[in-house]
CSV table of C-alpha atoms in Angstrom, one decimal:
chain,number,residue,atom,x,y,z
W,1,UNK,CA,-21.6,-1.7,-35.6
W,2,UNK,CA,-24.9,-1.4,-33.7
W,3,UNK,CA,-25.5,-0.2,-30.2
W,4,UNK,CA,-25.8,-3.0,-27.6
W,5,UNK,CA,-29.5,-3.1,-26.4
W,6,UNK,CA,-30.0,-1.9,-22.8
W,7,UNK,CA,-31.7,-5.1,-21.6
W,8,UNK,CA,-28.7,-7.2,-22.8
W,9,UNK,CA,-26.2,-4.8,-21.2
W,10,UNK,CA,-28.1,-5.1,-17.9
W,11,UNK,CA,-28.3,-8.9,-18.1
W,12,UNK,CA,-24.5,-9.0,-18.9
W,13,UNK,CA,-23.7,-6.8,-15.9
W,14,UNK,CA,-25.9,-8.9,-13.6
W,15,UNK,CA,-24.1,-12.0,-14.9
W,16,UNK,CA,-20.7,-10.5,-14.0
W,17,UNK,CA,-21.9,-9.5,-10.5
W,18,UNK,CA,-23.3,-13.0,-9.9
W,19,UNK,CA,-19.9,-14.5,-10.6
W,20,UNK,CA,-18.1,-12.0,-8.3
W,21,UNK,CA,-15.5,-11.2,-10.9
W,22,UNK,CA,-14.4,-8.2,-8.9
W,23,UNK,CA,-13.3,-10.3,-6.0
W,24,UNK,CA,-11.7,-12.8,-8.3
W,25,UNK,CA,-9.7,-10.0,-9.9
W,26,UNK,CA,-8.6,-8.8,-6.5
W,27,UNK,CA,-7.6,-12.3,-5.5
W,28,UNK,CA,-5.6,-12.7,-8.7
W,29,UNK,CA,-3.8,-9.5,-8.0
W,30,UNK,CA,-3.1,-10.6,-4.4
W,31,UNK,CA,-1.4,-13.8,-5.5
W,32,UNK,CA,0.5,-12.0,-8.2
W,33,UNK,CA,1.9,-9.5,-5.6
W,34,UNK,CA,2.8,-12.4,-3.2
W,35,UNK,CA,4.5,-14.2,-6.0
W,36,UNK,CA,6.5,-11.1,-6.9
W,37,UNK,CA,7.6,-10.7,-3.3
W,38,UNK,CA,8.7,-14.4,-3.2
W,39,UNK,CA,10.8,-14.1,-6.3
W,40,UNK,CA,12.5,-10.9,-5.0
W,41,UNK,CA,13.1,-12.5,-1.6
W,42,UNK,CA,14.6,-15.6,-3.2
W,43,UNK,CA,17.0,-13.5,-5.3
W,44,UNK,CA,18.0,-11.3,-2.4
W,45,UNK,CA,19.0,-14.3,-0.3
W,46,UNK,CA,21.4,-15.3,-3.0
W,47,UNK,CA,23.5,-12.2,-2.5
W,48,UNK,CA,23.9,-8.5,-3.6
W,49,UNK,CA,22.2,-7.4,-6.9
W,50,UNK,CA,24.2,-5.2,-9.2
W,51,UNK,CA,21.0,-3.4,-10.3
W,52,UNK,CA,20.5,-2.2,-6.7
W,53,UNK,CA,23.9,-0.6,-6.7
W,54,UNK,CA,23.5,1.0,-10.1
W,55,UNK,CA,20.2,2.6,-9.2
W,56,UNK,CA,21.6,3.9,-5.9
W,57,UNK,CA,24.6,5.5,-7.7
W,58,UNK,CA,22.4,7.0,-10.4
W,59,UNK,CA,20.6,9.1,-7.7
W,60,UNK,CA,23.8,10.7,-6.5
W,61,UNK,CA,26.1,13.4,-7.9
W,62,UNK,CA,29.0,11.6,-9.6
W,63,UNK,CA,31.5,14.0,-8.1
W,64,UNK,CA,30.1,13.7,-4.6
W,65,UNK,CA,28.2,10.5,-3.5
W,66,UNK,CA,27.2,12.2,-0.3
W,67,UNK,CA,24.9,14.6,-2.3
W,68,UNK,CA,21.7,13.5,-4.0
W,69,UNK,CA,20.8,14.7,-7.4
W,70,UNK,CA,18.5,17.7,-7.4
W,71,UNK,CA,20.3,19.7,-4.7
W,72,UNK,CA,19.7,20.5,-1.1
W,73,UNK,CA,16.1,21.8,-1.7
W,74,UNK,CA,15.0,18.6,-3.4
W,75,UNK,CA,16.7,16.5,-0.6
W,76,UNK,CA,14.6,18.4,1.9
W,77,UNK,CA,11.4,17.6,0.0
W,78,UNK,CA,12.4,13.9,-0.2
W,79,UNK,CA,12.9,13.9,3.6
W,80,UNK,CA,9.4,15.4,4.1
W,81,UNK,CA,7.9,12.7,1.8
W,82,UNK,CA,9.7,9.8,3.6
W,83,UNK,CA,8.1,11.0,6.9
W,84,UNK,CA,4.7,9.9,5.5
W,85,UNK,CA,5.8,6.3,6.1
W,86,UNK,CA,7.3,6.9,9.6
W,87,UNK,CA,5.9,5.2,12.7
W,88,UNK,CA,5.1,8.6,14.3
W,89,UNK,CA,2.9,9.9,11.6
W,90,UNK,CA,1.3,6.5,11.0
W,91,UNK,CA,0.3,6.2,14.6
W,92,UNK,CA,-1.1,9.8,14.6
W,93,UNK,CA,-3.1,9.2,11.4
W,94,UNK,CA,-4.3,5.8,12.7
W,95,UNK,CA,-5.5,7.2,16.0
W,96,UNK,CA,-7.3,10.1,14.3
W,97,UNK,CA,-9.0,7.7,11.9
W,98,UNK,CA,-10.0,5.3,14.6
W,99,UNK,CA,-11.5,8.1,16.6
W,100,UNK,CA,-13.6,9.2,13.6
W,101,UNK,CA,-14.8,5.7,12.8
W,102,UNK,CA,-15.8,5.0,16.4
W,103,UNK,CA,-17.6,8.3,16.8
W,104,UNK,CA,-19.5,7.6,13.6
W,105,UNK,CA,-20.4,4.1,14.9
W,106,UNK,CA,-18.3,2.0,12.6
W,107,UNK,CA,-16.5,-0.4,15.0
W,108,UNK,CA,-15.9,-3.0,12.3
W,109,UNK,CA,-14.2,-0.5,10.0
W,110,UNK,CA,-12.1,0.6,13.0
W,111,UNK,CA,-11.1,-3.0,13.6
W,112,UNK,CA,-10.3,-3.3,9.9
W,113,UNK,CA,-7.8,-0.4,10.2
W,114,UNK,CA,-6.2,-1.8,13.4
W,115,UNK,CA,-5.7,-5.3,11.9
W,116,UNK,CA,-4.3,-3.8,8.7
W,117,UNK,CA,-1.8,-1.5,10.5
W,118,UNK,CA,-0.7,-3.8,13.3
W,119,UNK,CA,-0.6,-6.9,11.1
W,120,UNK,CA,1.6,-5.0,8.7
W,121,UNK,CA,4.0,-3.9,11.4
W,122,UNK,CA,4.3,-7.3,12.9
W,123,UNK,CA,4.9,-9.0,9.5
W,124,UNK,CA,7.5,-6.4,8.6
W,125,UNK,CA,9.4,-6.9,11.9
W,126,UNK,CA,9.4,-10.7,11.5
W,127,UNK,CA,10.7,-10.5,7.9
W,128,UNK,CA,13.4,-8.0,8.8
W,129,UNK,CA,14.7,-10.3,11.6
W,130,UNK,CA,14.6,-13.3,9.3
W,131,UNK,CA,16.5,-11.8,6.4
W,132,UNK,CA,18.7,-9.5,8.5
W,133,UNK,CA,19.9,-7.7,5.4
W,134,UNK,CA,22.4,-4.9,6.1
W,135,UNK,CA,21.6,-1.4,4.9
W,136,UNK,CA,23.3,-0.1,1.7
W,137,UNK,CA,26.9,1.0,2.2
W,138,UNK,CA,27.7,2.0,-1.4
W,139,UNK,CA,26.4,5.5,-0.8
W,140,UNK,CA,26.3,7.6,2.4
W,141,UNK,CA,22.9,7.7,4.0
W,142,UNK,CA,21.2,11.1,3.8
W,143,UNK,CA,19.3,10.3,7.1
W,144,UNK,CA,19.6,8.0,10.0
W,145,UNK,CA,18.6,4.3,9.7
W,146,UNK,CA,19.7,1.3,11.8
W,147,UNK,CA,17.4,-1.7,11.7
W,148,UNK,CA,17.6,-4.4,9.0
W,149,UNK,CA,16.9,-3.4,5.4
W,150,UNK,CA,14.7,-6.0,3.9
W,151,UNK,CA,11.8,-5.3,3.3
W,152,UNK,CA,11.5,-1.5,3.6
W,153,UNK,CA,9.3,-0.8,6.6
W,154,UNK,CA,8.3,2.8,5.6
W,155,UNK,CA,7.3,1.5,2.2
W,156,UNK,CA,5.4,-1.5,3.4
W,157,UNK,CA,3.3,0.4,6.0
W,158,UNK,CA,2.6,3.1,3.4
W,159,UNK,CA,1.5,0.5,0.9
W,160,UNK,CA,-0.9,-0.9,3.4
W,161,UNK,CA,-2.1,2.3,5.2
W,162,UNK,CA,-2.8,4.8,2.5
W,163,UNK,CA,-4.7,2.4,0.2
W,164,UNK,CA,-6.7,1.3,3.2
W,165,UNK,CA,-7.7,4.9,3.9
W,166,UNK,CA,-8.5,5.4,0.2
W,167,UNK,CA,-10.8,2.3,0.3
W,168,UNK,CA,-12.6,3.5,3.4
W,169,UNK,CA,-13.2,7.1,2.2
W,170,UNK,CA,-13.9,5.8,-1.3
W,171,UNK,CA,-17.2,4.5,0.1
W,172,UNK,CA,-18.3,8.1,0.6
W,173,UNK,CA,-18.6,8.7,-3.1
W,174,UNK,CA,-20.9,7.0,-5.6
W,175,UNK,CA,-18.9,7.8,-8.8
W,176,UNK,CA,-16.5,5.0,-9.7
W,177,UNK,CA,-14.0,7.3,-11.2
W,178,UNK,CA,-13.6,9.2,-7.9
W,179,UNK,CA,-13.1,5.9,-6.1
W,180,UNK,CA,-10.3,5.0,-8.5
W,181,UNK,CA,-8.8,8.4,-8.1
W,182,UNK,CA,-8.7,8.0,-4.3
W,183,UNK,CA,-7.2,4.5,-4.6
W,184,UNK,CA,-4.7,5.7,-7.2
W,185,UNK,CA,-3.7,8.6,-4.8
W,186,UNK,CA,-3.1,6.1,-2.0
W,187,UNK,CA,-0.9,3.9,-4.3
W,188,UNK,CA,1.0,7.0,-5.5
W,189,UNK,CA,1.8,8.2,-2.0
W,190,UNK,CA,3.1,4.7,-1.2
W,191,UNK,CA,5.3,4.7,-4.3
W,192,UNK,CA,6.6,8.2,-3.4
W,193,UNK,CA,7.6,7.0,0.0
W,194,UNK,CA,9.4,4.0,-1.5
W,195,UNK,CA,11.3,6.3,-3.9
W,196,UNK,CA,12.3,8.5,-1.0
W,197,UNK,CA,13.9,5.5,0.8
W,198,UNK,CA,16.0,4.7,-2.2
W,199,UNK,CA,17.0,8.3,-2.9
W,200,UNK,CA,18.1,8.8,0.7
W,201,UNK,CA,20.3,5.7,0.4
W,202,UNK,CA,18.8,3.9,3.4
W,203,UNK,CA,17.3,1.0,1.3
W,204,UNK,CA,18.1,-1.0,-1.8
W,205,UNK,CA,15.5,-0.8,-4.6
W,206,UNK,CA,14.7,-4.5,-4.0
W,207,UNK,CA,13.8,-3.6,-0.4
W,208,UNK,CA,11.3,-1.1,-1.6
W,209,UNK,CA,9.8,-3.2,-4.3
W,210,UNK,CA,9.4,-6.1,-1.8
W,211,UNK,CA,7.8,-3.6,0.6
W,212,UNK,CA,5.3,-2.5,-2.0
W,213,UNK,CA,4.4,-6.0,-3.0
W,214,UNK,CA,3.8,-7.1,0.6
W,215,UNK,CA,2.1,-3.9,1.7
W,216,UNK,CA,-0.4,-3.9,-1.2
W,217,UNK,CA,-1.0,-7.6,-0.9
W,218,UNK,CA,-1.7,-7.3,2.8
W,219,UNK,CA,-4.1,-4.4,2.2
W,220,UNK,CA,-5.8,-6.5,-0.5
W,221,UNK,CA,-6.1,-9.6,1.7
W,222,UNK,CA,-7.7,-7.6,4.6
W,223,UNK,CA,-10.0,-5.8,2.1
W,224,UNK,CA,-11.2,-9.1,0.5
W,225,UNK,CA,-11.9,-10.7,3.9
W,226,UNK,CA,-13.7,-7.5,5.0
W,227,UNK,CA,-15.9,-7.6,1.9
W,228,UNK,CA,-16.8,-11.2,2.3
W,229,UNK,CA,-17.7,-10.7,6.0
W,230,UNK,CA,-19.8,-7.6,5.0
W,231,UNK,CA,-21.7,-9.6,2.4
W,232,UNK,CA,-22.5,-12.3,5.0
W,233,UNK,CA,-23.7,-9.7,7.5
W,234,UNK,CA,-20.9,-10.3,10.0
W,235,UNK,CA,-19.8,-6.7,9.9
W,236,UNK,CA,-21.9,-3.5,9.3
W,237,UNK,CA,-22.7,-2.7,5.8
W,238,UNK,CA,-23.6,0.6,4.1
W,239,UNK,CA,-25.9,1.3,1.2
W,240,UNK,CA,-24.6,3.0,-1.9
W,241,UNK,CA,-24.1,6.7,-1.2
W,242,UNK,CA,-24.9,6.5,2.5
W,243,UNK,CA,-22.4,8.7,4.5
W,244,UNK,CA,-20.1,7.2,7.0
W,245,UNK,CA,-21.4,9.6,9.6
W,246,UNK,CA,-24.5,8.5,11.5
W,247,UNK,CA,-27.0,10.9,13.1
W,248,UNK,CA,-26.4,11.5,16.8
């Protein structure tokens, strides 16, 4: 099998860029995530799911449902992880990031972060009030939780915030594999926070999966709109490899 001629490869890549297949792919993923959330929400409204209870029980010691598997040390680690999705840390990280973006003269990027975070919080609050799903009672909670359960707020905000950070700082690097690494790291952190909520017994697994679907889809939607506005010159752009920091 022969090697593809360089001119042909270049023309093929130009053809792909002209058709904006990257944005089309992101749009397809967005609708797939929204559809996934809708299906989960519809099933949750019909009543309790046995798989939710089985997963919660599988993460506890059979002889003592008040003890999670892995022992006290592992439980402490999980509590540390779940704090990454807390309102306190999210506000601190957001304020710090906004200060950096404003000092480096990126007001549109700062607005992008504000819309992503505040929009996610508002949407989560509205959905919690609408579904008013009670917290799991089949296992004792390993930490306090009182507001409605569906969808998971810690998980949803993590699925929006950390990929958003990864997208912003991914623009600092030119190599595509490093951008994928940063994005993958953001997704991984969100998934860890989601697992922690299930392990601690404060959310059903369906609460967490719904939070992931909504959080990722919201981050995608904001990202797609931002890219479209950037291409039309509505917001500031940046050349490939240009640092976010501007000379004083």
